[in-house]
PDB file of C-alpha atoms in Angstrom:
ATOM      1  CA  UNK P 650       6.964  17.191  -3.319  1.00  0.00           C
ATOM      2  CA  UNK P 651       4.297  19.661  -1.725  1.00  0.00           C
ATOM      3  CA  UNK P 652       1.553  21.833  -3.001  1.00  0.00           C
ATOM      4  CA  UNK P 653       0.889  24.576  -0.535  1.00  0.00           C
ATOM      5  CA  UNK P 654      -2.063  26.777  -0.164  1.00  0.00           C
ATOM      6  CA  UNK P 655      -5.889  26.081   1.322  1.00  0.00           C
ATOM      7  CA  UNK P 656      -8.403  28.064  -1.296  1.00  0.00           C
ATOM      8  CA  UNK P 657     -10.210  25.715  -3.265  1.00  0.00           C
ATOM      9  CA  UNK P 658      -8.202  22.303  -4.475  1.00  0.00           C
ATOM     10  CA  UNK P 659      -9.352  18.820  -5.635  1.00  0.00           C
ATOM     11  CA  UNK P 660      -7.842  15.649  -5.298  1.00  0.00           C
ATOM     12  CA  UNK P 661      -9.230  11.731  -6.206  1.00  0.00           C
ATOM     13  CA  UNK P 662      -8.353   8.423  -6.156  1.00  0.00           C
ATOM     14  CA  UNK P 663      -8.580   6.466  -9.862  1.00  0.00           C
ATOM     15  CA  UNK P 664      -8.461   2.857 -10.780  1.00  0.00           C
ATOM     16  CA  UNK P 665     -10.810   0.155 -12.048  1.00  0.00           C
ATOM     17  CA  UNK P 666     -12.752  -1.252 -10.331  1.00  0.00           C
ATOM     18  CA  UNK P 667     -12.969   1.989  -8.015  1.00  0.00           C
ATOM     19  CA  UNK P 668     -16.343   1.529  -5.788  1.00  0.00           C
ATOM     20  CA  UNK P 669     -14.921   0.251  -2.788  1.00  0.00           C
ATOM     21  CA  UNK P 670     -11.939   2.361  -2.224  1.00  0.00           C
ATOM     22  CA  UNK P 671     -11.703   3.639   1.312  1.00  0.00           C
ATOM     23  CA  UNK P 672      -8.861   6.388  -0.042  1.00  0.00           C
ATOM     24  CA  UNK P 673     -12.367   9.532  -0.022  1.00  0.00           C
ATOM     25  CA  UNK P 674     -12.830   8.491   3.269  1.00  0.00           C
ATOM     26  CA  UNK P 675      -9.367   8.835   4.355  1.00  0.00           C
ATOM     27  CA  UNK P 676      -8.352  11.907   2.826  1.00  0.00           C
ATOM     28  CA  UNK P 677     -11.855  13.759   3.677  1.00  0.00           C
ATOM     29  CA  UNK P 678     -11.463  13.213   7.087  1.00  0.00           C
ATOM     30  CA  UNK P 679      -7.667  14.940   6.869  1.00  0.00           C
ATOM     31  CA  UNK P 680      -9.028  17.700   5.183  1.00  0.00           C
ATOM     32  CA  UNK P 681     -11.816  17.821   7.905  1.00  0.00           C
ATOM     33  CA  UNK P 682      -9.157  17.673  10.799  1.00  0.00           C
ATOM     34  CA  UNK P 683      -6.613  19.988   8.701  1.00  0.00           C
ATOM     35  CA  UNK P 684      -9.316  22.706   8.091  1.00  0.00           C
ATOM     36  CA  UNK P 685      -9.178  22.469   4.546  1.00  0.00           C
ATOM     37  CA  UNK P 686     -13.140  23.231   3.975  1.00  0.00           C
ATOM     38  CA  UNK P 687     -12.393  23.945  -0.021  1.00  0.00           C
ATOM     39  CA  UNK P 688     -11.077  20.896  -0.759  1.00  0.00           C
ATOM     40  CA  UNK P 689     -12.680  17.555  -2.264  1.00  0.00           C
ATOM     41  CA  UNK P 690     -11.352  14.113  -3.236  1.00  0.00           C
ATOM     42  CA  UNK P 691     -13.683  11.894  -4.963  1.00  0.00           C
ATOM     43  CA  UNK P 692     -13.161   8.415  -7.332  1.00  0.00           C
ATOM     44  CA  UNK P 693     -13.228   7.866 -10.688  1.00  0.00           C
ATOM     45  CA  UNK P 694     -13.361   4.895 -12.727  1.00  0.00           C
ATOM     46  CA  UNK P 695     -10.660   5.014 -14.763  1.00  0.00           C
ATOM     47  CA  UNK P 696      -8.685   2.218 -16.529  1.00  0.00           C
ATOM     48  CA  UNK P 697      -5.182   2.304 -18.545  1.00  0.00           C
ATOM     49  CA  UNK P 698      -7.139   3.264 -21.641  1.00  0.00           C
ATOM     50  CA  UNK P 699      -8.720   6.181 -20.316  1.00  0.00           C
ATOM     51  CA  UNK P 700      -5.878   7.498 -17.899  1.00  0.00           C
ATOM     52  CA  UNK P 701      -4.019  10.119 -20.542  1.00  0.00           C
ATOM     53  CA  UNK P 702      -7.312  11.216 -21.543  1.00  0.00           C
ATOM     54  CA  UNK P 703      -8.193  12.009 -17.694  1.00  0.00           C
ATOM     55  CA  UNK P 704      -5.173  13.838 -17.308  1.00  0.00           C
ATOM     56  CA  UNK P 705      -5.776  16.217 -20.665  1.00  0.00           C
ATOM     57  CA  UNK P 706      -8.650  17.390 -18.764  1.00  0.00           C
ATOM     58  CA  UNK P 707      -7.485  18.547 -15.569  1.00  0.00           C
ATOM     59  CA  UNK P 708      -7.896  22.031 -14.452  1.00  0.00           C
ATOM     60  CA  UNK P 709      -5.064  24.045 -12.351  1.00  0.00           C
ATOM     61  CA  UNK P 710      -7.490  23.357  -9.573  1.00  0.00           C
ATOM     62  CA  UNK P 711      -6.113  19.786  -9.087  1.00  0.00           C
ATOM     63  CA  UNK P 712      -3.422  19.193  -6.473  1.00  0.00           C
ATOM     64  CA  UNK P 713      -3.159  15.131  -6.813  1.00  0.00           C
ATOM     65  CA  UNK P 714      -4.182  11.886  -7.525  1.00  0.00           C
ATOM     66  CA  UNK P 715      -4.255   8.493  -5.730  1.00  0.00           C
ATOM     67  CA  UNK P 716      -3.788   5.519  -7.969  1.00  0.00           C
ATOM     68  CA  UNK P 717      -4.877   2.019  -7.789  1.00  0.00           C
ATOM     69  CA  UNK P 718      -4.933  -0.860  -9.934  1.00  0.00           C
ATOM     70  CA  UNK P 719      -4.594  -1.281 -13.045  1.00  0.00           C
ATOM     71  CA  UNK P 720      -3.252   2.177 -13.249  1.00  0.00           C
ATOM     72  CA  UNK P 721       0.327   2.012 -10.731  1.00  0.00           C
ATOM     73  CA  UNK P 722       2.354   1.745 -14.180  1.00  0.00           C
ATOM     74  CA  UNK P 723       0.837   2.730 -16.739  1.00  0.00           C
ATOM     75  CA  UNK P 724       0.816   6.093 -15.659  1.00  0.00           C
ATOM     76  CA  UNK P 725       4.149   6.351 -15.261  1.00  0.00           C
ATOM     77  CA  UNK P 726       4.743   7.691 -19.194  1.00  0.00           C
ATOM     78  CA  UNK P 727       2.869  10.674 -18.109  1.00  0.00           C
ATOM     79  CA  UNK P 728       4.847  11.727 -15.334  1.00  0.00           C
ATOM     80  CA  UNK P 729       7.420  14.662 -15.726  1.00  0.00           C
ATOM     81  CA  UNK P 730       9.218  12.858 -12.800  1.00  0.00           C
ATOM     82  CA  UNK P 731       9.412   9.695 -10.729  1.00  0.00           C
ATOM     83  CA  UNK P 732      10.881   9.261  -7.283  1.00  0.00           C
ATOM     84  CA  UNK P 733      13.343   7.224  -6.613  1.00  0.00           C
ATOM     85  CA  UNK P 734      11.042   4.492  -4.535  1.00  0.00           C
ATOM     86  CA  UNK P 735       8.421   4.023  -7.105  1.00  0.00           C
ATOM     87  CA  UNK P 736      11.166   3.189  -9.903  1.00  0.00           C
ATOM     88  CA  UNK P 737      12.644   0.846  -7.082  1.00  0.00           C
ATOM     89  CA  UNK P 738       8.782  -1.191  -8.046  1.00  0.00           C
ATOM     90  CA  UNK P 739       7.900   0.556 -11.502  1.00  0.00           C
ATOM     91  CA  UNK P 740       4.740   1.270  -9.545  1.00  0.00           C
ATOM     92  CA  UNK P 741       3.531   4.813  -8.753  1.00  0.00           C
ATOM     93  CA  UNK P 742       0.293   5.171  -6.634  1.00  0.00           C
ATOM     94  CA  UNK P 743       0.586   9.064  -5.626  1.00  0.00           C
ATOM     95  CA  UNK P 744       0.322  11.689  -8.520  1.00  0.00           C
ATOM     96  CA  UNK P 745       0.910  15.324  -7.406  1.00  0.00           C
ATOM     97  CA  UNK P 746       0.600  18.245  -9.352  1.00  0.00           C
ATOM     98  CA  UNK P 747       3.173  21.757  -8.462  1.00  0.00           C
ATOM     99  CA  UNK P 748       1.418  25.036  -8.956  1.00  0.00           C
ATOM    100  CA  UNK P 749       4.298  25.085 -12.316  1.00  0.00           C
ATOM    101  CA  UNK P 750       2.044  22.540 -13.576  1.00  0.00           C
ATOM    102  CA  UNK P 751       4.366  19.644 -13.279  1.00  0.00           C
ATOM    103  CA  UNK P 752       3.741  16.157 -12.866  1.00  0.00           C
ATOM    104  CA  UNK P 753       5.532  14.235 -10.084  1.00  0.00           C
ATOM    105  CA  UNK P 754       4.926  10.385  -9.097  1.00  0.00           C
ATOM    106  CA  UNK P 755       6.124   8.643  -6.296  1.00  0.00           C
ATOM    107  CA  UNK P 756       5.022   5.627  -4.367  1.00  0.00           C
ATOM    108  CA  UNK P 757       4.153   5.480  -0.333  1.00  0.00           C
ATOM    109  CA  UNK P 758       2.918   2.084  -0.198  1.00  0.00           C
ATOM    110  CA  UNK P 759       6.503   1.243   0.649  1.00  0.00           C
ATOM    111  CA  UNK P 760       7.212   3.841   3.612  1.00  0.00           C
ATOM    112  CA  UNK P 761       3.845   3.149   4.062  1.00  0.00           C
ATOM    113  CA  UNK P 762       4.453  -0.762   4.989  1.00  0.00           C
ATOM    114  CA  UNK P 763       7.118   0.378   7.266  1.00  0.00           C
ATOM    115  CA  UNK P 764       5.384   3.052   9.079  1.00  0.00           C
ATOM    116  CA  UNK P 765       2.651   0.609   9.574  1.00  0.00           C
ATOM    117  CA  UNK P 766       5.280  -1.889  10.955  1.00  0.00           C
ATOM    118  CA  UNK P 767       6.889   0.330  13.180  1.00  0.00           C
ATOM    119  CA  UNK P 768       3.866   1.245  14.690  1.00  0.00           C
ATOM    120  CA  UNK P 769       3.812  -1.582  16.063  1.00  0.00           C
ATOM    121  CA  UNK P 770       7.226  -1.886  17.191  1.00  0.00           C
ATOM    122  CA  UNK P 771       8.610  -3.818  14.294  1.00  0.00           C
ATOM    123  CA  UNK P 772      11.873  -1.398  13.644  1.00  0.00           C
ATOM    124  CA  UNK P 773      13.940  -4.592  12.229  1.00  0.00           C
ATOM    125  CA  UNK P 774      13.719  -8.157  11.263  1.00  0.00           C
ATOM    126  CA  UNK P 775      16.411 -10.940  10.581  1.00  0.00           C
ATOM    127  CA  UNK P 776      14.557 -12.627   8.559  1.00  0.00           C
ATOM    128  CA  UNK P 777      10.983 -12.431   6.959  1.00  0.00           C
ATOM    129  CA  UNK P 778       8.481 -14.674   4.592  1.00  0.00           C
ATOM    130  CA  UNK P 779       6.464 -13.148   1.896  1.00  0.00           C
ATOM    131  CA  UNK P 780       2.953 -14.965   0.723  1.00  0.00           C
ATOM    132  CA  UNK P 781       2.573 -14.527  -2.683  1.00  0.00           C
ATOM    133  CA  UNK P 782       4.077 -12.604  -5.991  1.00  0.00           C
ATOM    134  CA  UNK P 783       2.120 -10.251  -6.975  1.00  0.00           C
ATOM    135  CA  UNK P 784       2.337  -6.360  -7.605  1.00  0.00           C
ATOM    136  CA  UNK P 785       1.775  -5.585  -3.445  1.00  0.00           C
ATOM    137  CA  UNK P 786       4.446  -8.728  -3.391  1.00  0.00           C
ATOM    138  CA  UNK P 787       7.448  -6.626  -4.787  1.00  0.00           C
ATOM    139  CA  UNK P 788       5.867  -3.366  -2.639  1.00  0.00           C
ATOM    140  CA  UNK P 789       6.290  -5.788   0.541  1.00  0.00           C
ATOM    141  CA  UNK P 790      10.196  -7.046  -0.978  1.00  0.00           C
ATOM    142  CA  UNK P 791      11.184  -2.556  -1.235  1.00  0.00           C
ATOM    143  CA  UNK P 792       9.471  -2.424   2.380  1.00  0.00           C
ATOM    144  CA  UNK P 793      11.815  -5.329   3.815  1.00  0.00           C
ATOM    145  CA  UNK P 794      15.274  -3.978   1.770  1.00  0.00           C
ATOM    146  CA  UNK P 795      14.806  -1.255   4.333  1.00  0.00           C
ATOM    147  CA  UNK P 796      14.281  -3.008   7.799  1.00  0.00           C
ATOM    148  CA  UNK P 797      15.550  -6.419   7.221  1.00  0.00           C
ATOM    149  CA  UNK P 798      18.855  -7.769   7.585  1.00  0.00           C
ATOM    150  CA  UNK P 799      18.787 -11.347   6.406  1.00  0.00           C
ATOM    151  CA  UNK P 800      16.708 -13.360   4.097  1.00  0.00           C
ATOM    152  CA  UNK P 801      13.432 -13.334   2.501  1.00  0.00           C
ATOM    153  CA  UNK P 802      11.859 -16.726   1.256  1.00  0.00           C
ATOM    154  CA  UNK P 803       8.673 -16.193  -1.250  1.00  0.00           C
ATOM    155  CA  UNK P 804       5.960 -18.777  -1.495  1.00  0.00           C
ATOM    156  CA  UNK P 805       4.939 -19.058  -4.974  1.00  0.00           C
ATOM    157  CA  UNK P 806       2.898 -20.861  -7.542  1.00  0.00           C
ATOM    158  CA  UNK P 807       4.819 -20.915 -10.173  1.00  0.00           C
ATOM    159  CA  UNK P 808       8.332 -20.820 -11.444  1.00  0.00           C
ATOM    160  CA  UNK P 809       7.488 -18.070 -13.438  1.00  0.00           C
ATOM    161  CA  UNK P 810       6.646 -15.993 -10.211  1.00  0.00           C
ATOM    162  CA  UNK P 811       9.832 -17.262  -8.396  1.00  0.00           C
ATOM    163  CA  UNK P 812      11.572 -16.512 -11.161  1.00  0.00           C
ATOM    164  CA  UNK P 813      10.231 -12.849 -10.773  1.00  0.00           C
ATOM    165  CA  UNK P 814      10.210 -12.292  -7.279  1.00  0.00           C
ATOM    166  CA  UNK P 815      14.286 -13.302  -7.299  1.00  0.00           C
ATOM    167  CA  UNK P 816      14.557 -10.970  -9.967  1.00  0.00           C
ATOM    168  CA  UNK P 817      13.433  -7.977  -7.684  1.00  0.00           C
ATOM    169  CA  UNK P 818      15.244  -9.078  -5.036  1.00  0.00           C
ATOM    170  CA  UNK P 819      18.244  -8.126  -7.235  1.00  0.00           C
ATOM    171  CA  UNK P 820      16.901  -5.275  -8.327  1.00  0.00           C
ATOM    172  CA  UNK P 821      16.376  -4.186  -4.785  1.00  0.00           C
ATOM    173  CA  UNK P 822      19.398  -5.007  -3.183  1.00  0.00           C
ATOM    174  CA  UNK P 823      17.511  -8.061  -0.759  1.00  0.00           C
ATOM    175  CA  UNK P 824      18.474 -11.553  -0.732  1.00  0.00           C
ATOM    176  CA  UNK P 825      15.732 -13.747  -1.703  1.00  0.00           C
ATOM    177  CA  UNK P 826      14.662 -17.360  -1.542  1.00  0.00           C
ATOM    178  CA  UNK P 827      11.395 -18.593  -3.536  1.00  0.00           C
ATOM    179  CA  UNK P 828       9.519 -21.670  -2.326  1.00  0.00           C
ATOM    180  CA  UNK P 829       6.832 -23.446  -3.535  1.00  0.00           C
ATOM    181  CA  UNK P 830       3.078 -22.389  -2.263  1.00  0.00           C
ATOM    182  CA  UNK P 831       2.984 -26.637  -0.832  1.00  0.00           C
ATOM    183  CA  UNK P 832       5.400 -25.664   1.951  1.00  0.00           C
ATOM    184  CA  UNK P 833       3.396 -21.943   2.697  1.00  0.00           C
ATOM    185  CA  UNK P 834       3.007 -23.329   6.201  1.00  0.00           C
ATOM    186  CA  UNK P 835       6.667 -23.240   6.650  1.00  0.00           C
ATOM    187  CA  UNK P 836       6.512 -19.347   6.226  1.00  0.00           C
ATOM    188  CA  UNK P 837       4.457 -18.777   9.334  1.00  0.00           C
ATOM    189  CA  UNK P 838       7.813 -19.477  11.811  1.00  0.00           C
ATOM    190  CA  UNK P 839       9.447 -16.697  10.380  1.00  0.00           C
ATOM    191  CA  UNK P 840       9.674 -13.600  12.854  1.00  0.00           C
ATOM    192  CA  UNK P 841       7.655 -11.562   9.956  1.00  0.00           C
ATOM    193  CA  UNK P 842       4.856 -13.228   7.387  1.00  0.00           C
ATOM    194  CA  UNK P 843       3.428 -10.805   4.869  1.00  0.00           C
ATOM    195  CA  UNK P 844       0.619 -11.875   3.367  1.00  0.00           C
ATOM    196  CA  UNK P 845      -0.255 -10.443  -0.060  1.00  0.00           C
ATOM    197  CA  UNK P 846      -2.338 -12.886  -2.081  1.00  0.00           C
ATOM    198  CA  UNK P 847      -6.063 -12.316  -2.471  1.00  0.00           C
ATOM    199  CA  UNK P 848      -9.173 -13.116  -0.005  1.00  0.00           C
ATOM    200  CA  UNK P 849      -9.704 -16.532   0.875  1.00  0.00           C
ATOM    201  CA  UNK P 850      -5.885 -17.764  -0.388  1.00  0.00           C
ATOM    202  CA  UNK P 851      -4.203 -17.972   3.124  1.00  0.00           C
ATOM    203  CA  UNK P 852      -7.716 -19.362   4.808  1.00  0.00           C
ATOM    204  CA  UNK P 853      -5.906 -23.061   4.406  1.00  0.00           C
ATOM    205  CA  UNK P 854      -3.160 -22.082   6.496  1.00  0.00           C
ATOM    206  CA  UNK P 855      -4.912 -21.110   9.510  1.00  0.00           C
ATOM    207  CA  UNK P 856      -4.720 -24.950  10.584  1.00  0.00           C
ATOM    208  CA  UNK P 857      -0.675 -24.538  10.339  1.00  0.00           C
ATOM    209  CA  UNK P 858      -0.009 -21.173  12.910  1.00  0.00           C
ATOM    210  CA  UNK P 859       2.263 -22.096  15.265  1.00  0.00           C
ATOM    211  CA  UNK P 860       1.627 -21.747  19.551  1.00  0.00           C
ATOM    212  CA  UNK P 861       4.062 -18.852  19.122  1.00  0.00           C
ATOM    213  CA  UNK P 862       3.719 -16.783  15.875  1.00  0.00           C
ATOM    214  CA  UNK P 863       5.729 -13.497  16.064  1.00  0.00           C
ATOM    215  CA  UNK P 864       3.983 -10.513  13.502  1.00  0.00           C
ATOM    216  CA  UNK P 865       1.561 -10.867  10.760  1.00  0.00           C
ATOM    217  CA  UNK P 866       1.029  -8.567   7.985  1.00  0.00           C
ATOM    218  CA  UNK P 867      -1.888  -9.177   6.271  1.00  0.00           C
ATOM    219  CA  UNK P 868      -2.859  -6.510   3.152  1.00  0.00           C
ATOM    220  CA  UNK P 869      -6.170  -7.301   3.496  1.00  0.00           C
ATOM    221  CA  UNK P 870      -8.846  -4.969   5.260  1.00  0.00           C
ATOM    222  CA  UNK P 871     -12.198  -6.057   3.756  1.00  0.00           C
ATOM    223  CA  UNK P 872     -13.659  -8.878   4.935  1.00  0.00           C
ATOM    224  CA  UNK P 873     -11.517  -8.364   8.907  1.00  0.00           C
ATOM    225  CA  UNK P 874     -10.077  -9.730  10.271  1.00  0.00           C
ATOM    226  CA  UNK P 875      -9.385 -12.579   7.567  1.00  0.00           C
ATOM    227  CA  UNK P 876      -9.364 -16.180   8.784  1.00  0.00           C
ATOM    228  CA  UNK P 877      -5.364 -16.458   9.031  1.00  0.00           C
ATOM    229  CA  UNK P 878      -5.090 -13.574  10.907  1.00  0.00           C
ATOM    230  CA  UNK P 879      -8.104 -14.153  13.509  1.00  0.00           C
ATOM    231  CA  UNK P 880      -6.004 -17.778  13.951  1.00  0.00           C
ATOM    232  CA  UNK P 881      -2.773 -15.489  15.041  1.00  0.00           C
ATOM    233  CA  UNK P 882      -4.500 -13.344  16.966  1.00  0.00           C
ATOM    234  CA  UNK P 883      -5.849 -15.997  18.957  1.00  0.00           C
ATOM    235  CA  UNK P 884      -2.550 -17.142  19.508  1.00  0.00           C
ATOM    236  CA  UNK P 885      -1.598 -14.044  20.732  1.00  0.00           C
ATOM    237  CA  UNK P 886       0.474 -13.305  17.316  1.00  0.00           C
ATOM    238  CA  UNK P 887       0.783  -9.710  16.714  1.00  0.00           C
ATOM    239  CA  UNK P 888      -1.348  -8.460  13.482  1.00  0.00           C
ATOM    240  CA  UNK P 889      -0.668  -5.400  11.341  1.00  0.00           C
ATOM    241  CA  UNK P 890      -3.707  -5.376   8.241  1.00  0.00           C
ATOM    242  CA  UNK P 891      -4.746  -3.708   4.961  1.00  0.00           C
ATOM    243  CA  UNK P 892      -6.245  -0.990   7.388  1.00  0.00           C
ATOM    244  CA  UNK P 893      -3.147   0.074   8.636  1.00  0.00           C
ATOM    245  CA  UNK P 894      -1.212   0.188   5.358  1.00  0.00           C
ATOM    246  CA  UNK P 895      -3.916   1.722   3.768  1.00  0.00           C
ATOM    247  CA  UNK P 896      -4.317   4.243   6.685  1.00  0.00           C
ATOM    248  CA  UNK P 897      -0.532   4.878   6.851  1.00  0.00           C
ATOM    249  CA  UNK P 898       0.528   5.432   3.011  1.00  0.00           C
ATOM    250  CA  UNK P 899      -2.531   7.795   2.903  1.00  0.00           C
ATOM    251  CA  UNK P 900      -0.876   9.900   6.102  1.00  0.00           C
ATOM    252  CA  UNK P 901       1.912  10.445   3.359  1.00  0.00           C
ATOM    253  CA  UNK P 902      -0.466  10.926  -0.043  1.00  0.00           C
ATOM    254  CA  UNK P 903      -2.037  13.871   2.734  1.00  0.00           C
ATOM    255  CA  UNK P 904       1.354  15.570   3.450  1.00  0.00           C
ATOM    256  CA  UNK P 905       2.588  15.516  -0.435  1.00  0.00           C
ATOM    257  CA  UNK P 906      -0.663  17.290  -1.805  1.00  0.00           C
ATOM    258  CA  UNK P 907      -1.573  19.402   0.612  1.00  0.00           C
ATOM    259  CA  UNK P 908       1.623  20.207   2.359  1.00  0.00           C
ATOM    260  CA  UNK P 909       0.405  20.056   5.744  1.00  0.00           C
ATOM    261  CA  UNK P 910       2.307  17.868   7.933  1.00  0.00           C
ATOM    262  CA  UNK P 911       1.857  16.103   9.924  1.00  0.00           C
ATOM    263  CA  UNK P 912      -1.322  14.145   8.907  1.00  0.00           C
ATOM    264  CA  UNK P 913      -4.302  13.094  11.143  1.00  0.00           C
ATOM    265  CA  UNK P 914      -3.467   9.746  11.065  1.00  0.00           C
ATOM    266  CA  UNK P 915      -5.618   8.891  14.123  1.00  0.00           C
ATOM    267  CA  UNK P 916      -8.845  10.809  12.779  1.00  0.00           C
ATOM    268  CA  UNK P 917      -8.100   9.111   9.735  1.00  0.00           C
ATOM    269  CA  UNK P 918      -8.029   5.474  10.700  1.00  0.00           C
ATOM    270  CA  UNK P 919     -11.274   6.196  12.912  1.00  0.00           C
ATOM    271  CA  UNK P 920     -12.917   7.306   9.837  1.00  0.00           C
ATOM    272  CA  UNK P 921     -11.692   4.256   7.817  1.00  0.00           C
ATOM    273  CA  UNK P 922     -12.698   1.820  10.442  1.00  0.00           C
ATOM    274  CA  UNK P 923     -16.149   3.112  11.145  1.00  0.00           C
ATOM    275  CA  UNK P 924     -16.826   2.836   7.108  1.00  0.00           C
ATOM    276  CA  UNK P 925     -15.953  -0.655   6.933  1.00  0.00           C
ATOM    277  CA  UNK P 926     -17.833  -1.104  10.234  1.00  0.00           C
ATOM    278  CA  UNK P 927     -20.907   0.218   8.413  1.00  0.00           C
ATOM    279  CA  UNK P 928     -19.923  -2.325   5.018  1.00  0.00           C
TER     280      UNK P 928
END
């Protein structure tokens, strides 16, 4: 799923809200480090009403497209084809566009969450804990059906949500447990916590981290570190955050548009730290 070629190409990230995404930061300093001086990515503000009507209008010019929220499924009807991994999640968030003038979607948050792991020597877990149910919940659920080899217990609020996240663990092939969101502290003993819920949701659990917590994965980037993960750090927990998924699925959007591999994924996490450094 490559586009080849250096002369002038243009690539963006969408979704609504759109102002704080890091993803022009990212993928500028690629092209910088790549020597791909006619390329651009910029953002748009685009929502679900406005997506098919964004994608009339693109010129030949275009070589992809980095979505966010709320755009991961609903542009999946526009899409000539799918990979395998984002119908795993019915989310796509990495549009690229073949010189035929196709349309192909796939999704690297997920080998993006286990890149990021394994960075950090995290190759395989018997076990793991998820915080939350959300969209990045099921992402985290695909990412764990490839590296772990024994249960998954969710921490929900709501049996609606349970109800949901056991339903993907079918789909995906993983055996989970849900929990309710009362016994959340329970979830930090596990050898891997992944923390998907907003800003602010976990900061009552920092009281609970254990003298020995094995590896956080925390979603979040912005505000860093967030107040669970400064806890485990203290602790002398390993961390893995937003950064570094955001960083690492963005090494892979790089390598599908402009088929240059591999990506700068050092010059591209420098970049992406000294923006939020100057937030």
């Amino acid at each position: 799923m490559t586009v080849q070629g250096t002369d002038a190409r243009r690539a963006a990230v969408l979704g609504s809200p759109i102002a704080h995404s890091l993803s022009p930061v990212l993928h500028r300093a690629a092209y910088e480090e790549l020597g791909l001086t006619g390329w651009t990515y910029d953002r748009f503000d685009v929502d679900e009403d406005a997506l098919p009507g964004f994608f009339d209008g693109l010129g030949p010019e275009w070589a992809g497209l980095s979505l966010t929220m709320p755009l991961k499924r609903a542009v999946i009807p526009l899409l000539d084809e799918v990979s395998e991994t984002a119908r795993s999640v019915e989310a796509v968030n990495t549009v690229v566009f073949t010189d035929a003038g196709r349309r192909l979607g796939d999704n690297t948050d997920i080998p993006g969450m286990v890149a990021a792991l394994r960075e950090r020597g995290i190759e395989q877990v018997d076990s793991a804990a998820i915080l939350g149910a959300g969209a990045t919940a099921s992402s985290a659920l695909a990412a764990l059906a490839r590296i772990c080899t024994g249960e998954v217990v969710a921490y929900v609020r709501s049996a609606a949500r349970a109800a949901e996240m056991r339903q993907w663990g079918e789909r995906l092939d993983i055996e989970v447990r849900t929990a309710d969101w009362s016994d959340a502290a329970e979830a930090l003993r596990a050898p891997l916590v992944i923390a998907t819920t907003p800003a602010g949701t976990t900061d009552e659990l920092a009281a609970a981290v254990p003298e020995r917590p094995a590896t956080l994965f925390d979603v979040l980037y912005e505000p860093w570190p967030t107040t669970l993960a400064a806890r485990w750090s203290a602790y002398g927990g390993a961390v893995v955050s937003g950064l570094d998924l955001l960083v690492h699925q963005a090494v892979l959007q790089v390598e599908q548009m402009t088929g240059r591999a591999p990506a700068p994924l050092d010059a591209m996490r420098k970049a992406g730290e000294h923006a939020l450094d100057a937030r």
